[in-house]
């Protein structure tokens, strides 16, 4: 079974702090996506990274794909209460998953005002 | 345009009953996925449909679970003889095609088996 492990599982921080969420696998993926999910809603795509070593920035969010395309990180600068949610990474084109996405367990982020 | 819609939004059923969950994907999307999500957890893949190809059923947890997609559009996930461990949020997503393309999710159906 192909796994994506996310860490930490839970994160509670104060407004203005920085944080990093990690997504690791022993398998290679052709691309990796990050989603954010709020209670009662489905996940919403934040970014897709496809090239090893790629870095993408989305306002205060920075996403990085590892050189070997086995891991990724999400860094949030100066977190705000509106960043609260469940962050999910998902790999596509893995060695066993083929064309469907394999999701990590998620990181539940709480940003306190 | 309209996003992915799912119905019902909530379903409470007694153990042993059958349930049907419906998904209306975004018009023109050829790929449709079903996932299951337990409280605060990641998404467990169940099944996906791509155009007229045979569906990938590799994620269905037992033969009590089945799904169909009629006319390449609406999909129905059926759970027969529901068990308490089937309680979860069932999410549907669609995309233009499979692979790395963005998946658009519906709000989910929260199933509670009592």
mmCIF file with all atom_site columns, C-alpha atoms in Angstrom:
data_model
loop_
_atom_site.group_PDB
_atom_site.id
_atom_site.type_symbol
_atom_site.label_atom_id
_atom_site.label_alt_id
_atom_site.label_comp_id
_atom_site.label_asym_id
_atom_site.label_entity_id
_atom_site.label_seq_id
_atom_site.pdbx_PDB_ins_code
_atom_site.Cartn_x
_atom_site.Cartn_y
_atom_site.Cartn_z
_atom_site.occupancy
_atom_site.B_iso_or_equiv
_atom_site.pdbx_formal_charge
_atom_site.auth_seq_id
_atom_site.auth_comp_id
_atom_site.auth_asym_id
_atom_site.auth_atom_id
_atom_site.pdbx_PDB_model_num
ATOM 1   C CA . UNK A 1 1   ? 0.000   0.000  0.000   1.00 0.00 ? 1   UNK A CA 1
ATOM 2   C CA . UNK A 1 2   ? 1.284   3.408  -0.959  1.00 0.00 ? 2   UNK A CA 1
ATOM 3   C CA . UNK A 1 3   ? 1.265   5.860  1.947   1.00 0.00 ? 3   UNK A CA 1
ATOM 4   C CA . UNK A 1 4   ? 1.638   9.571  2.371   1.00 0.00 ? 4   UNK A CA 1
ATOM 5   C CA . UNK A 1 5   ? 2.498   10.509 5.923   1.00 0.00 ? 5   UNK A CA 1
ATOM 6   C CA . UNK A 1 6   ? 1.730   13.988 7.151   1.00 0.00 ? 6   UNK A CA 1
ATOM 7   C CA . UNK A 1 7   ? 3.164   15.657 10.214  1.00 0.00 ? 7   UNK A CA 1
ATOM 8   C CA . UNK A 1 8   ? 2.223   17.037 12.537  1.00 0.00 ? 8   UNK A CA 1
ATOM 9   C CA . UNK A 1 9   ? -1.266  15.585 12.772  1.00 0.00 ? 9   UNK A CA 1
ATOM 10  C CA . UNK A 1 10  ? -2.457  18.494 14.922  1.00 0.00 ? 10  UNK A CA 1
ATOM 11  C CA . UNK A 1 11  ? -1.048  21.994 15.216  1.00 0.00 ? 11  UNK A CA 1
ATOM 12  C CA . UNK A 1 12  ? -2.347  24.840 17.371  1.00 0.00 ? 12  UNK A CA 1
ATOM 13  C CA . UNK A 1 13  ? -0.544  28.161 17.152  1.00 0.00 ? 13  UNK A CA 1
ATOM 14  C CA . UNK A 1 14  ? -1.048  31.858 17.829  1.00 0.00 ? 14  UNK A CA 1
ATOM 15  C CA . UNK A 1 15  ? -1.834  34.396 15.156  1.00 0.00 ? 15  UNK A CA 1
ATOM 16  C CA . UNK A 1 16  ? 1.331   35.727 13.575  1.00 0.00 ? 16  UNK A CA 1
ATOM 17  C CA . UNK A 1 17  ? 3.443   32.597 14.051  1.00 0.00 ? 17  UNK A CA 1
ATOM 18  C CA . UNK A 1 18  ? 5.021   30.635 11.215  1.00 0.00 ? 18  UNK A CA 1
ATOM 19  C CA . UNK A 1 19  ? 4.487   26.929 10.671  1.00 0.00 ? 19  UNK A CA 1
ATOM 20  C CA . UNK A 1 20  ? 5.504   24.081 8.389   1.00 0.00 ? 20  UNK A CA 1
ATOM 21  C CA . UNK A 1 21  ? 3.547   20.954 7.518   1.00 0.00 ? 21  UNK A CA 1
ATOM 22  C CA . UNK A 1 22  ? 5.337   17.956 6.049   1.00 0.00 ? 22  UNK A CA 1
ATOM 23  C CA . UNK A 1 23  ? 4.175   15.255 3.667   1.00 0.00 ? 23  UNK A CA 1
ATOM 24  C CA . UNK A 1 24  ? 6.471   12.246 3.200   1.00 0.00 ? 24  UNK A CA 1
ATOM 25  C CA . UNK A 1 25  ? 6.415   9.015  1.265   1.00 0.00 ? 25  UNK A CA 1
ATOM 26  C CA . UNK A 1 26  ? 8.782   6.210  0.372   1.00 0.00 ? 26  UNK A CA 1
ATOM 27  C CA . UNK A 1 27  ? 7.321   6.243  -3.127  1.00 0.00 ? 27  UNK A CA 1
ATOM 28  C CA . UNK A 1 28  ? 7.827   8.608  -6.027  1.00 0.00 ? 28  UNK A CA 1
ATOM 29  C CA . UNK A 1 29  ? 4.889   10.626 -7.328  1.00 0.00 ? 29  UNK A CA 1
ATOM 30  C CA . UNK A 1 30  ? 4.608   12.389 -10.658 1.00 0.00 ? 30  UNK A CA 1
ATOM 31  C CA . UNK A 1 31  ? 2.898   15.315 -8.939  1.00 0.00 ? 31  UNK A CA 1
ATOM 32  C CA . UNK A 1 32  ? 1.638   16.329 -5.560  1.00 0.00 ? 32  UNK A CA 1
ATOM 33  C CA . UNK A 1 33  ? -1.329  18.464 -4.576  1.00 0.00 ? 33  UNK A CA 1
ATOM 34  C CA . UNK A 1 34  ? -2.224  20.323 -1.397  1.00 0.00 ? 34  UNK A CA 1
ATOM 35  C CA . UNK A 1 35  ? -5.851  20.800 -0.367  1.00 0.00 ? 35  UNK A CA 1
ATOM 36  C CA . UNK A 1 36  ? -7.506  22.729 2.444   1.00 0.00 ? 36  UNK A CA 1
ATOM 37  C CA . UNK A 1 37  ? -10.767 21.587 3.970   1.00 0.00 ? 37  UNK A CA 1
ATOM 38  C CA . UNK A 1 38  ? -13.109 23.457 6.284   1.00 0.00 ? 38  UNK A CA 1
ATOM 39  C CA . UNK A 1 39  ? -15.768 21.782 8.443   1.00 0.00 ? 39  UNK A CA 1
ATOM 40  C CA . UNK A 1 40  ? -18.802 20.627 6.489   1.00 0.00 ? 40  UNK A CA 1
ATOM 41  C CA . UNK A 1 41  ? -17.181 21.229 3.141   1.00 0.00 ? 41  UNK A CA 1
ATOM 42  C CA . UNK A 1 42  ? -15.150 19.267 0.645   1.00 0.00 ? 42  UNK A CA 1
ATOM 43  C CA . UNK A 1 43  ? -11.413 19.865 0.184   1.00 0.00 ? 43  UNK A CA 1
ATOM 44  C CA . UNK A 1 44  ? -10.362 22.743 -2.056  1.00 0.00 ? 44  UNK A CA 1
ATOM 45  C CA . UNK A 1 45  ? -7.170  22.560 -4.101  1.00 0.00 ? 45  UNK A CA 1
ATOM 46  C CA . UNK A 1 46  ? -4.464  25.055 -3.114  1.00 0.00 ? 46  UNK A CA 1
ATOM 47  C CA . UNK A 1 47  ? -1.614  24.068 -5.424  1.00 0.00 ? 47  UNK A CA 1
ATOM 48  C CA . UNK A 1 48  ? -0.137  21.344 -7.625  1.00 0.00 ? 48  UNK A CA 1
ATOM 49  C CA . UNK A 1 49  ? 3.621   20.801 -7.798  1.00 0.00 ? 49  UNK A CA 1
ATOM 50  C CA . UNK A 1 50  ? 5.029   18.618 -10.558 1.00 0.00 ? 50  UNK A CA 1
ATOM 51  C CA . UNK A 1 51  ? 8.793   19.147 -10.798 1.00 0.00 ? 51  UNK A CA 1
ATOM 52  C CA . UNK A 1 52  ? 11.319  17.885 -8.277  1.00 0.00 ? 52  UNK A CA 1
ATOM 53  C CA . UNK A 1 53  ? 12.668  20.838 -6.290  1.00 0.00 ? 53  UNK A CA 1
ATOM 54  C CA . UNK A 1 54  ? 9.804   23.063 -7.385  1.00 0.00 ? 54  UNK A CA 1
ATOM 55  C CA . UNK A 1 55  ? 8.751   25.894 -5.077  1.00 0.00 ? 55  UNK A CA 1
ATOM 56  C CA . UNK A 1 56  ? 5.412   27.668 -5.435  1.00 0.00 ? 56  UNK A CA 1
ATOM 57  C CA . UNK A 1 57  ? 4.165   30.615 -3.466  1.00 0.00 ? 57  UNK A CA 1
ATOM 58  C CA . UNK A 1 58  ? 0.550   31.546 -2.865  1.00 0.00 ? 58  UNK A CA 1
ATOM 59  C CA . UNK A 1 59  ? 0.487   34.751 -0.811  1.00 0.00 ? 59  UNK A CA 1
ATOM 60  C CA . UNK A 1 60  ? 1.690   33.669 2.660   1.00 0.00 ? 60  UNK A CA 1
ATOM 61  C CA . UNK A 1 61  ? 1.839   29.987 1.698   1.00 0.00 ? 61  UNK A CA 1
ATOM 62  C CA . UNK A 1 62  ? 4.974   28.390 0.255   1.00 0.00 ? 62  UNK A CA 1
ATOM 63  C CA . UNK A 1 63  ? 4.893   24.880 -1.180  1.00 0.00 ? 63  UNK A CA 1
ATOM 64  C CA . UNK A 1 64  ? 7.943   22.801 -1.993  1.00 0.00 ? 64  UNK A CA 1
ATOM 65  C CA . UNK A 1 65  ? 8.281   19.471 -3.813  1.00 0.00 ? 65  UNK A CA 1
ATOM 66  C CA . UNK A 1 66  ? 11.300  17.421 -2.848  1.00 0.00 ? 66  UNK A CA 1
ATOM 67  C CA . UNK A 1 67  ? 14.054  16.807 -5.371  1.00 0.00 ? 67  UNK A CA 1
ATOM 68  C CA . UNK A 1 68  ? 13.244  13.087 -5.431  1.00 0.00 ? 68  UNK A CA 1
ATOM 69  C CA . UNK A 1 69  ? 9.495   13.757 -5.706  1.00 0.00 ? 69  UNK A CA 1
ATOM 70  C CA . UNK A 1 70  ? 8.825   11.729 -2.573  1.00 0.00 ? 70  UNK A CA 1
ATOM 71  C CA . UNK A 1 71  ? 8.065   14.532 -0.155  1.00 0.00 ? 71  UNK A CA 1
ATOM 72  C CA . UNK A 1 72  ? 6.601   17.987 0.073   1.00 0.00 ? 72  UNK A CA 1
ATOM 73  C CA . UNK A 1 73  ? 6.180   20.776 2.581   1.00 0.00 ? 73  UNK A CA 1
ATOM 74  C CA . UNK A 1 74  ? 3.756   23.603 3.163   1.00 0.00 ? 74  UNK A CA 1
ATOM 75  C CA . UNK A 1 75  ? 5.034   26.671 5.007   1.00 0.00 ? 75  UNK A CA 1
ATOM 76  C CA . UNK A 1 76  ? 2.679   29.388 6.236   1.00 0.00 ? 76  UNK A CA 1
ATOM 77  C CA . UNK A 1 77  ? 4.095   32.747 7.233   1.00 0.00 ? 77  UNK A CA 1
ATOM 78  C CA . UNK A 1 78  ? 2.354   34.956 9.794   1.00 0.00 ? 78  UNK A CA 1
ATOM 79  C CA . UNK A 1 79  ? -0.591  32.616 10.230  1.00 0.00 ? 79  UNK A CA 1
ATOM 80  C CA . UNK A 1 80  ? -4.062  34.097 10.577  1.00 0.00 ? 80  UNK A CA 1
ATOM 81  C CA . UNK A 1 81  ? -7.244  32.656 12.116  1.00 0.00 ? 81  UNK A CA 1
ATOM 82  C CA . UNK A 1 82  ? -8.629  32.310 8.600   1.00 0.00 ? 82  UNK A CA 1
ATOM 83  C CA . UNK A 1 83  ? -5.910  29.735 7.879   1.00 0.00 ? 83  UNK A CA 1
ATOM 84  C CA . UNK A 1 84  ? -7.566  27.326 10.306  1.00 0.00 ? 84  UNK A CA 1
ATOM 85  C CA . UNK A 1 85  ? -8.554  24.089 8.625   1.00 0.00 ? 85  UNK A CA 1
ATOM 86  C CA . UNK A 1 86  ? -7.526  20.579 7.651   1.00 0.00 ? 86  UNK A CA 1
ATOM 87  C CA . UNK A 1 87  ? -4.599  20.554 5.226   1.00 0.00 ? 87  UNK A CA 1
ATOM 88  C CA . UNK A 1 88  ? -4.285  17.471 3.028   1.00 0.00 ? 88  UNK A CA 1
ATOM 89  C CA . UNK A 1 89  ? -1.526  16.443 0.678   1.00 0.00 ? 89  UNK A CA 1
ATOM 90  C CA . UNK A 1 90  ? -2.279  14.079 -2.182  1.00 0.00 ? 90  UNK A CA 1
ATOM 91  C CA . UNK A 1 91  ? 0.060   12.342 -4.593  1.00 0.00 ? 91  UNK A CA 1
ATOM 92  C CA . UNK A 1 92  ? -0.763  11.484 -8.195  1.00 0.00 ? 92  UNK A CA 1
ATOM 93  C CA . UNK A 1 93  ? 0.869   9.055  -10.576 1.00 0.00 ? 93  UNK A CA 1
ATOM 94  C CA . UNK A 1 94  ? 2.436   6.950  -7.882  1.00 0.00 ? 94  UNK A CA 1
ATOM 95  C CA . UNK A 1 95  ? 4.041   3.589  -8.433  1.00 0.00 ? 95  UNK A CA 1
ATOM 96  C CA . UNK A 1 96  ? 0.973   1.654  -7.337  1.00 0.00 ? 96  UNK A CA 1
ATOM 97  C CA . UNK A 1 97  ? -1.846  4.189  -7.401  1.00 0.00 ? 97  UNK A CA 1
ATOM 98  C CA . UNK A 1 98  ? -1.623  4.959  -11.073 1.00 0.00 ? 98  UNK A CA 1
ATOM 99  C CA . UNK A 1 99  ? -3.717  7.889  -12.157 1.00 0.00 ? 99  UNK A CA 1
ATOM 100 C CA . UNK A 1 100 ? -5.733  8.339  -8.989  1.00 0.00 ? 100 UNK A CA 1
ATOM 101 C CA . UNK A 1 101 ? -4.772  10.432 -5.963  1.00 0.00 ? 101 UNK A CA 1
ATOM 102 C CA . UNK A 1 102 ? -3.420  9.031  -2.723  1.00 0.00 ? 102 UNK A CA 1
ATOM 103 C CA . UNK A 1 103 ? -4.250  11.292 0.226   1.00 0.00 ? 103 UNK A CA 1
ATOM 104 C CA . UNK A 1 104 ? -2.340  11.814 3.437   1.00 0.00 ? 104 UNK A CA 1
ATOM 105 C CA . UNK A 1 105 ? -4.083  11.697 6.808   1.00 0.00 ? 105 UNK A CA 1
ATOM 106 C CA . UNK A 1 106 ? -4.192  15.467 7.071   1.00 0.00 ? 106 UNK A CA 1
ATOM 107 C CA . UNK A 1 107 ? -2.911  18.152 9.437   1.00 0.00 ? 107 UNK A CA 1
ATOM 108 C CA . UNK A 1 108 ? -5.530  19.934 11.512  1.00 0.00 ? 108 UNK A CA 1
ATOM 109 C CA . UNK A 1 109 ? -4.349  23.518 11.950  1.00 0.00 ? 109 UNK A CA 1
ATOM 110 C CA . UNK A 1 110 ? -5.872  25.884 14.490  1.00 0.00 ? 110 UNK A CA 1
ATOM 111 C CA . UNK A 1 111 ? -4.734  29.495 14.527  1.00 0.00 ? 111 UNK A CA 1
ATOM 112 C CA . UNK A 1 112 ? -5.809  31.297 17.675  1.00 0.00 ? 112 UNK A CA 1
ATOM 113 C CA . UNK A 1 113 ? -6.389  35.066 17.604  1.00 0.00 ? 113 UNK A CA 1
ATOM 114 C CA . UNK B 2 1   ? -21.327 27.438 -13.075 1.00 0.00 ? 1   UNK B CA 1
ATOM 115 C CA . UNK B 2 2   ? -22.578 24.882 -10.592 1.00 0.00 ? 2   UNK B CA 1
ATOM 116 C CA . UNK B 2 3   ? -20.093 22.872 -8.594  1.00 0.00 ? 3   UNK B CA 1
ATOM 117 C CA . UNK B 2 4   ? -20.310 19.265 -7.528  1.00 0.00 ? 4   UNK B CA 1
ATOM 118 C CA . UNK B 2 5   ? -23.489 18.570 -5.616  1.00 0.00 ? 5   UNK B CA 1
ATOM 119 C CA . UNK B 2 6   ? -24.289 15.663 -3.345  1.00 0.00 ? 6   UNK B CA 1
ATOM 120 C CA . UNK B 2 7   ? -27.478 14.444 -1.762  1.00 0.00 ? 7   UNK B CA 1
ATOM 121 C CA . UNK B 2 8   ? -28.591 13.941 0.868   1.00 0.00 ? 8   UNK B CA 1
ATOM 122 C CA . UNK B 2 9   ? -26.320 16.127 2.980   1.00 0.00 ? 9   UNK B CA 1
ATOM 123 C CA . UNK B 2 10  ? -27.048 13.993 6.023   1.00 0.00 ? 10  UNK B CA 1
ATOM 124 C CA . UNK B 2 11  ? -28.382 10.475 6.296   1.00 0.00 ? 11  UNK B CA 1
ATOM 125 C CA . UNK B 2 12  ? -29.172 8.548  9.446   1.00 0.00 ? 12  UNK B CA 1
ATOM 126 C CA . UNK B 2 13  ? -30.029 4.905  8.955   1.00 0.00 ? 13  UNK B CA 1
ATOM 127 C CA . UNK B 2 14  ? -30.444 1.799  11.025  1.00 0.00 ? 14  UNK B CA 1
ATOM 128 C CA . UNK B 2 15  ? -27.923 -0.976 10.914  1.00 0.00 ? 15  UNK B CA 1
ATOM 129 C CA . UNK B 2 16  ? -28.798 -3.471 8.203   1.00 0.00 ? 16  UNK B CA 1
ATOM 130 C CA . UNK B 2 17  ? -30.607 -1.023 5.934   1.00 0.00 ? 17  UNK B CA 1
ATOM 131 C CA . UNK B 2 18  ? -29.457 -0.105 2.433   1.00 0.00 ? 18  UNK B CA 1
ATOM 132 C CA . UNK B 2 19  ? -28.567 3.488  1.525   1.00 0.00 ? 19  UNK B CA 1
ATOM 133 C CA . UNK B 2 20  ? -28.012 5.343  -1.737  1.00 0.00 ? 20  UNK B CA 1
ATOM 134 C CA . UNK B 2 21  ? -25.853 8.429  -1.989  1.00 0.00 ? 21  UNK B CA 1
ATOM 135 C CA . UNK B 2 22  ? -26.009 10.641 -5.059  1.00 0.00 ? 22  UNK B CA 1
ATOM 136 C CA . UNK B 2 23  ? -23.400 12.788 -6.774  1.00 0.00 ? 23  UNK B CA 1
ATOM 137 C CA . UNK B 2 24  ? -23.909 15.314 -9.570  1.00 0.00 ? 24  UNK B CA 1
ATOM 138 C CA . UNK B 2 25  ? -20.500 16.196 -11.041 1.00 0.00 ? 25  UNK B CA 1
ATOM 139 C CA . UNK B 2 26  ? -19.530 19.357 -12.857 1.00 0.00 ? 26  UNK B CA 1
ATOM 140 C CA . UNK B 2 27  ? -20.833 19.287 -16.405 1.00 0.00 ? 27  UNK B CA 1
ATOM 141 C CA . UNK B 2 28  ? -18.171 18.164 -18.851 1.00 0.00 ? 28  UNK B CA 1
ATOM 142 C CA . UNK B 2 29  ? -15.979 16.474 -16.276 1.00 0.00 ? 29  UNK B CA 1
ATOM 143 C CA . UNK B 2 30  ? -15.195 12.964 -17.418 1.00 0.00 ? 30  UNK B CA 1
ATOM 144 C CA . UNK B 2 31  ? -13.680 11.638 -14.200 1.00 0.00 ? 31  UNK B CA 1
ATOM 145 C CA . UNK B 2 32  ? -15.693 11.052 -11.027 1.00 0.00 ? 32  UNK B CA 1
ATOM 146 C CA . UNK B 2 33  ? -14.370 9.838  -7.697  1.00 0.00 ? 33  UNK B CA 1
ATOM 147 C CA . UNK B 2 34  ? -15.863 8.616  -4.441  1.00 0.00 ? 34  UNK B CA 1
ATOM 148 C CA . UNK B 2 35  ? -13.967 8.902  -1.162  1.00 0.00 ? 35  UNK B CA 1
ATOM 149 C CA . UNK B 2 36  ? -14.765 8.143  2.448   1.00 0.00 ? 36  UNK B CA 1
ATOM 150 C CA . UNK B 2 37  ? -13.565 10.358 5.283   1.00 0.00 ? 37  UNK B CA 1
ATOM 151 C CA . UNK B 2 38  ? -13.726 9.524  8.947   1.00 0.00 ? 38  UNK B CA 1
ATOM 152 C CA . UNK B 2 39  ? -13.840 12.347 11.499  1.00 0.00 ? 39  UNK B CA 1
ATOM 153 C CA . UNK B 2 40  ? -10.835 14.641 11.024  1.00 0.00 ? 40  UNK B CA 1
ATOM 154 C CA . UNK B 2 41  ? -9.001  12.092 8.911   1.00 0.00 ? 41  UNK B CA 1
ATOM 155 C CA . UNK B 2 42  ? -7.688  11.939 5.384   1.00 0.00 ? 42  UNK B CA 1
ATOM 156 C CA . UNK B 2 43  ? -9.607  10.637 2.416   1.00 0.00 ? 43  UNK B CA 1
ATOM 157 C CA . UNK B 2 44  ? -9.932  6.941  1.698   1.00 0.00 ? 44  UNK B CA 1
ATOM 158 C CA . UNK B 2 45  ? -10.335 6.234  -2.020  1.00 0.00 ? 45  UNK B CA 1
ATOM 159 C CA . UNK B 2 46  ? -13.321 4.058  -2.886  1.00 0.00 ? 46  UNK B CA 1
ATOM 160 C CA . UNK B 2 47  ? -13.914 4.053  -6.638  1.00 0.00 ? 47  UNK B CA 1
ATOM 161 C CA . UNK B 2 48  ? -13.457 6.175  -9.733  1.00 0.00 ? 48  UNK B CA 1
ATOM 162 C CA . UNK B 2 49  ? -15.025 6.397  -13.153 1.00 0.00 ? 49  UNK B CA 1
ATOM 163 C CA . UNK B 2 50  ? -13.271 7.733  -16.236 1.00 0.00 ? 50  UNK B CA 1
ATOM 164 C CA . UNK B 2 51  ? -15.414 8.215  -19.309 1.00 0.00 ? 51  UNK B CA 1
ATOM 165 C CA . UNK B 2 52  ? -16.630 4.931  -20.716 1.00 0.00 ? 52  UNK B CA 1
ATOM 166 C CA . UNK B 2 53  ? -13.794 2.892  -19.240 1.00 0.00 ? 53  UNK B CA 1
ATOM 167 C CA . UNK B 2 54  ? -14.389 0.209  -16.641 1.00 0.00 ? 54  UNK B CA 1
ATOM 168 C CA . UNK B 2 55  ? -14.383 1.814  -13.191 1.00 0.00 ? 55  UNK B CA 1
ATOM 169 C CA . UNK B 2 56  ? -11.493 1.345  -10.791 1.00 0.00 ? 56  UNK B CA 1
ATOM 170 C CA . UNK B 2 57  ? -13.184 -0.389 -7.864  1.00 0.00 ? 57  UNK B CA 1
ATOM 171 C CA . UNK B 2 58  ? -9.996  -1.243 -6.027  1.00 0.00 ? 58  UNK B CA 1
ATOM 172 C CA . UNK B 2 59  ? -10.836 0.905  -2.986  1.00 0.00 ? 59  UNK B CA 1
ATOM 173 C CA . UNK B 2 60  ? -14.262 -0.519 -2.181  1.00 0.00 ? 60  UNK B CA 1
ATOM 174 C CA . UNK B 2 61  ? -13.959 -2.014 1.317   1.00 0.00 ? 61  UNK B CA 1
ATOM 175 C CA . UNK B 2 62  ? -16.421 -4.888 0.830   1.00 0.00 ? 62  UNK B CA 1
ATOM 176 C CA . UNK B 2 63  ? -18.958 -6.300 -1.591  1.00 0.00 ? 63  UNK B CA 1
ATOM 177 C CA . UNK B 2 64  ? -21.653 -4.381 0.266   1.00 0.00 ? 64  UNK B CA 1
ATOM 178 C CA . UNK B 2 65  ? -20.407 -1.279 -1.528  1.00 0.00 ? 65  UNK B CA 1
ATOM 179 C CA . UNK B 2 66  ? -21.182 -0.605 -5.163  1.00 0.00 ? 66  UNK B CA 1
ATOM 180 C CA . UNK B 2 67  ? -21.429 2.409  -7.429  1.00 0.00 ? 67  UNK B CA 1
ATOM 181 C CA . UNK B 2 68  ? -22.668 3.230  -10.857 1.00 0.00 ? 68  UNK B CA 1
ATOM 182 C CA . UNK B 2 69  ? -22.499 6.195  -13.146 1.00 0.00 ? 69  UNK B CA 1
ATOM 183 C CA . UNK B 2 70  ? -25.323 6.640  -15.581 1.00 0.00 ? 70  UNK B CA 1
ATOM 184 C CA . UNK B 2 71  ? -24.832 8.396  -18.901 1.00 0.00 ? 71  UNK B CA 1
ATOM 185 C CA . UNK B 2 72  ? -21.384 9.535  -17.908 1.00 0.00 ? 72  UNK B CA 1
ATOM 186 C CA . UNK B 2 73  ? -22.831 12.020 -15.446 1.00 0.00 ? 73  UNK B CA 1
ATOM 187 C CA . UNK B 2 74  ? -24.705 11.342 -12.201 1.00 0.00 ? 74  UNK B CA 1
ATOM 188 C CA . UNK B 2 75  ? -23.292 8.680  -9.911  1.00 0.00 ? 75  UNK B CA 1
ATOM 189 C CA . UNK B 2 76  ? -24.881 6.692  -7.121  1.00 0.00 ? 76  UNK B CA 1
ATOM 190 C CA . UNK B 2 77  ? -22.958 4.970  -4.333  1.00 0.00 ? 77  UNK B CA 1
ATOM 191 C CA . UNK B 2 78  ? -24.947 2.172  -2.734  1.00 0.00 ? 78  UNK B CA 1
ATOM 192 C CA . UNK B 2 79  ? -24.154 0.580  0.596   1.00 0.00 ? 79  UNK B CA 1
ATOM 193 C CA . UNK B 2 80  ? -26.108 -2.568 1.365   1.00 0.00 ? 80  UNK B CA 1
ATOM 194 C CA . UNK B 2 81  ? -26.762 -3.931 4.856   1.00 0.00 ? 81  UNK B CA 1
ATOM 195 C CA . UNK B 2 82  ? -25.098 -0.955 6.491   1.00 0.00 ? 82  UNK B CA 1
ATOM 196 C CA . UNK B 2 83  ? -22.864 -1.461 9.510   1.00 0.00 ? 83  UNK B CA 1
ATOM 197 C CA . UNK B 2 84  ? -21.859 1.023  12.207  1.00 0.00 ? 84  UNK B CA 1
ATOM 198 C CA . UNK B 2 85  ? -18.326 1.154  10.832  1.00 0.00 ? 85  UNK B CA 1
ATOM 199 C CA . UNK B 2 86  ? -19.775 2.556  7.609   1.00 0.00 ? 86  UNK B CA 1
ATOM 200 C CA . UNK B 2 87  ? -20.506 5.822  9.443   1.00 0.00 ? 87  UNK B CA 1
ATOM 201 C CA . UNK B 2 88  ? -18.417 8.544  7.808   1.00 0.00 ? 88  UNK B CA 1
ATOM 202 C CA . UNK B 2 89  ? -18.587 11.438 5.385   1.00 0.00 ? 89  UNK B CA 1
ATOM 203 C CA . UNK B 2 90  ? -18.772 10.264 1.789   1.00 0.00 ? 90  UNK B CA 1
ATOM 204 C CA . UNK B 2 91  ? -17.214 12.744 -0.616  1.00 0.00 ? 91  UNK B CA 1
ATOM 205 C CA . UNK B 2 92  ? -17.597 12.868 -4.350  1.00 0.00 ? 92  UNK B CA 1
ATOM 206 C CA . UNK B 2 93  ? -15.211 14.702 -6.667  1.00 0.00 ? 93  UNK B CA 1
ATOM 207 C CA . UNK B 2 94  ? -14.995 15.266 -10.379 1.00 0.00 ? 94  UNK B CA 1
ATOM 208 C CA . UNK B 2 95  ? -12.223 16.397 -12.667 1.00 0.00 ? 95  UNK B CA 1
ATOM 209 C CA . UNK B 2 96  ? -11.687 17.138 -16.322 1.00 0.00 ? 96  UNK B CA 1
ATOM 210 C CA . UNK B 2 97  ? -9.677  13.938 -16.517 1.00 0.00 ? 97  UNK B CA 1
ATOM 211 C CA . UNK B 2 98  ? -7.664  11.738 -14.198 1.00 0.00 ? 98  UNK B CA 1
ATOM 212 C CA . UNK B 2 99  ? -4.160  12.081 -12.875 1.00 0.00 ? 99  UNK B CA 1
ATOM 213 C CA . UNK B 2 100 ? -2.788  15.409 -11.716 1.00 0.00 ? 100 UNK B CA 1
ATOM 214 C CA . UNK B 2 101 ? -5.790  17.423 -12.778 1.00 0.00 ? 101 UNK B CA 1
ATOM 215 C CA . UNK B 2 102 ? -7.593  19.379 -10.091 1.00 0.00 ? 102 UNK B CA 1
ATOM 216 C CA . UNK B 2 103 ? -10.389 17.506 -8.385  1.00 0.00 ? 103 UNK B CA 1
ATOM 217 C CA . UNK B 2 104 ? -13.462 19.517 -7.413  1.00 0.00 ? 104 UNK B CA 1
ATOM 218 C CA . UNK B 2 105 ? -15.188 18.156 -4.352  1.00 0.00 ? 105 UNK B CA 1
ATOM 219 C CA . UNK B 2 106 ? -18.791 18.229 -3.299  1.00 0.00 ? 106 UNK B CA 1
ATOM 220 C CA . UNK B 2 107 ? -19.767 19.034 0.297   1.00 0.00 ? 107 UNK B CA 1
ATOM 221 C CA . UNK B 2 108 ? -20.188 15.380 1.166   1.00 0.00 ? 108 UNK B CA 1
ATOM 222 C CA . UNK B 2 109 ? -22.906 13.214 2.659   1.00 0.00 ? 109 UNK B CA 1
ATOM 223 C CA . UNK B 2 110 ? -22.596 12.522 6.372   1.00 0.00 ? 110 UNK B CA 1
ATOM 224 C CA . UNK B 2 111 ? -23.792 8.964  6.962   1.00 0.00 ? 111 UNK B CA 1
ATOM 225 C CA . UNK B 2 112 ? -24.624 7.808  10.472  1.00 0.00 ? 112 UNK B CA 1
ATOM 226 C CA . UNK B 2 113 ? -25.519 4.180  11.051  1.00 0.00 ? 113 UNK B CA 1
ATOM 227 C CA . UNK B 2 114 ? -27.251 3.585  14.377  1.00 0.00 ? 114 UNK B CA 1
#
